[in-house]
XYZ file of C-alpha atoms in Angstrom:
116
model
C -110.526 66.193 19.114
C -106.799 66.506 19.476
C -104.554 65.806 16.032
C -103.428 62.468 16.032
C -99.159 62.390 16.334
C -97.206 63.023 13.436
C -95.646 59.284 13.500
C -99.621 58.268 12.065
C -101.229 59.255 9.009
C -104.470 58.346 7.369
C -105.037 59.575 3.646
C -109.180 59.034 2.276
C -108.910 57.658 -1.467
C -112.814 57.533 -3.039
C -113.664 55.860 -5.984
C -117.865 55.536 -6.989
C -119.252 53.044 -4.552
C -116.074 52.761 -2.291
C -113.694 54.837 0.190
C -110.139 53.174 0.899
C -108.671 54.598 4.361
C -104.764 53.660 4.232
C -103.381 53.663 7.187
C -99.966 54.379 8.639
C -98.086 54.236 12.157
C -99.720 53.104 15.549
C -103.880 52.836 15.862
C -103.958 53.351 19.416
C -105.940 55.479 22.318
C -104.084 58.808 19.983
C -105.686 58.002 16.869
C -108.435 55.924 17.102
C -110.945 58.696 16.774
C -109.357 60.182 14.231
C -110.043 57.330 11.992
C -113.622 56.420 13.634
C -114.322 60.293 12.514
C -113.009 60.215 8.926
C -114.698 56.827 8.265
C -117.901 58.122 9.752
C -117.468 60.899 7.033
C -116.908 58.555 4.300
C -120.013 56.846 5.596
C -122.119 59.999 5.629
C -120.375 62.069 2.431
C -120.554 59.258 0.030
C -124.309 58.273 -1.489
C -124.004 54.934 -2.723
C -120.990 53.837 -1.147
C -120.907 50.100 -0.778
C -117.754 49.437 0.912
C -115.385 50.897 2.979
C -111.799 49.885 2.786
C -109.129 50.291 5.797
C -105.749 49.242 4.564
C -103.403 48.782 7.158
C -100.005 47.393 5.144
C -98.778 50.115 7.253
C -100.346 49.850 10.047
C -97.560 49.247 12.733
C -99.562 48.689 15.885
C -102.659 48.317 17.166
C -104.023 48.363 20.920
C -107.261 48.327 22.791
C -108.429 51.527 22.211
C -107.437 50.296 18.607
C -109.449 47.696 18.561
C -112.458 49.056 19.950
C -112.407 51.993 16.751
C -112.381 48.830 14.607
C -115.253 47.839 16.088
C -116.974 51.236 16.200
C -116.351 51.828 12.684
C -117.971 48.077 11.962
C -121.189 48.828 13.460
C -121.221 52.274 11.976
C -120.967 50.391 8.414
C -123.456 47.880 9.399
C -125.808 50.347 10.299
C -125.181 51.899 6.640
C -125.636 48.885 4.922
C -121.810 48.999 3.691
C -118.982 46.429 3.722
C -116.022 46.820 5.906
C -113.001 45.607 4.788
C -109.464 45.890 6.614
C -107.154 45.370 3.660
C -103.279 44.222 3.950
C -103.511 43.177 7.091
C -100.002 42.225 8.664
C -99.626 39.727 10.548
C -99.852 41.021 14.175
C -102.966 42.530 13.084
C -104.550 39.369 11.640
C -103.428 37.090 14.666
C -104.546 39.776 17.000
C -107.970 39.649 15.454
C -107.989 35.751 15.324
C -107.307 35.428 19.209
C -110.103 38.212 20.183
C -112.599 36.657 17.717
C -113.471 39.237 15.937
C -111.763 38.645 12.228
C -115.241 37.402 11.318
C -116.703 40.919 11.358
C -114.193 41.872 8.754
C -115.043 41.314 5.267
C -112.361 39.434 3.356
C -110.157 41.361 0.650
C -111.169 40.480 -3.150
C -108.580 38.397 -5.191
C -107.585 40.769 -8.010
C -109.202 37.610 -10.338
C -112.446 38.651 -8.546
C -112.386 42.062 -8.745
C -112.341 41.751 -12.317
């Protein structure tokens, strides 16, 4: 694995039963397996973890290679029985994921109302 460039960075925040991924700069063919790899850990590291958080208010681009992590790391979390959830999403990210199809796989954000 090769360190992802210092324009991205991706910080792990746990709490019990989750793992929040924030993400910064471009999720592209540089980093993508950066962030397949750390949530893989969270997957793996974290007994009882329910749901796994990726927020991407930071997120500045995303491309194919992007994409297909996003993907990697939702059957990973299906496989695990755990939520995925791509928090924050701005809009190029949302309206990319509306044209491929694929916002379904992505578990909606809670409301702070229902988080309480």
């Amino acid at each position: 694995m090769t360190s992802p460039p210092s324009s991205f960075t991706l910080t792990v925040e746990t709490r019990r039963g989750s793992a929040c991924l924030h993400l910064s700069g471009d999720l592209d063919h540089d980093t993508g397996d950066t962030v397949v790899e750390q949530a893989e850990q969270c997957l793996t590291g974290n007994f009882g973890l329910r749901d796994l958080r990726l927020d991407c208010a930071e997120l500045t681009f995303c491309d194919s290679v992007g994409i297909s992590s996003l993907l990697m790391i939702h059957r990973r979390t299906t496989a695990h029985s755990v939520r995925l959830h791509l928090d924050n999403q701005p809009p190029f990210l949302r309206r990319l994921l509306d044209i491929i199809g694929i916002q379904r796989f992505f578990t909606q954000p809670q409301t702070a109302q229902q988080a309480e």
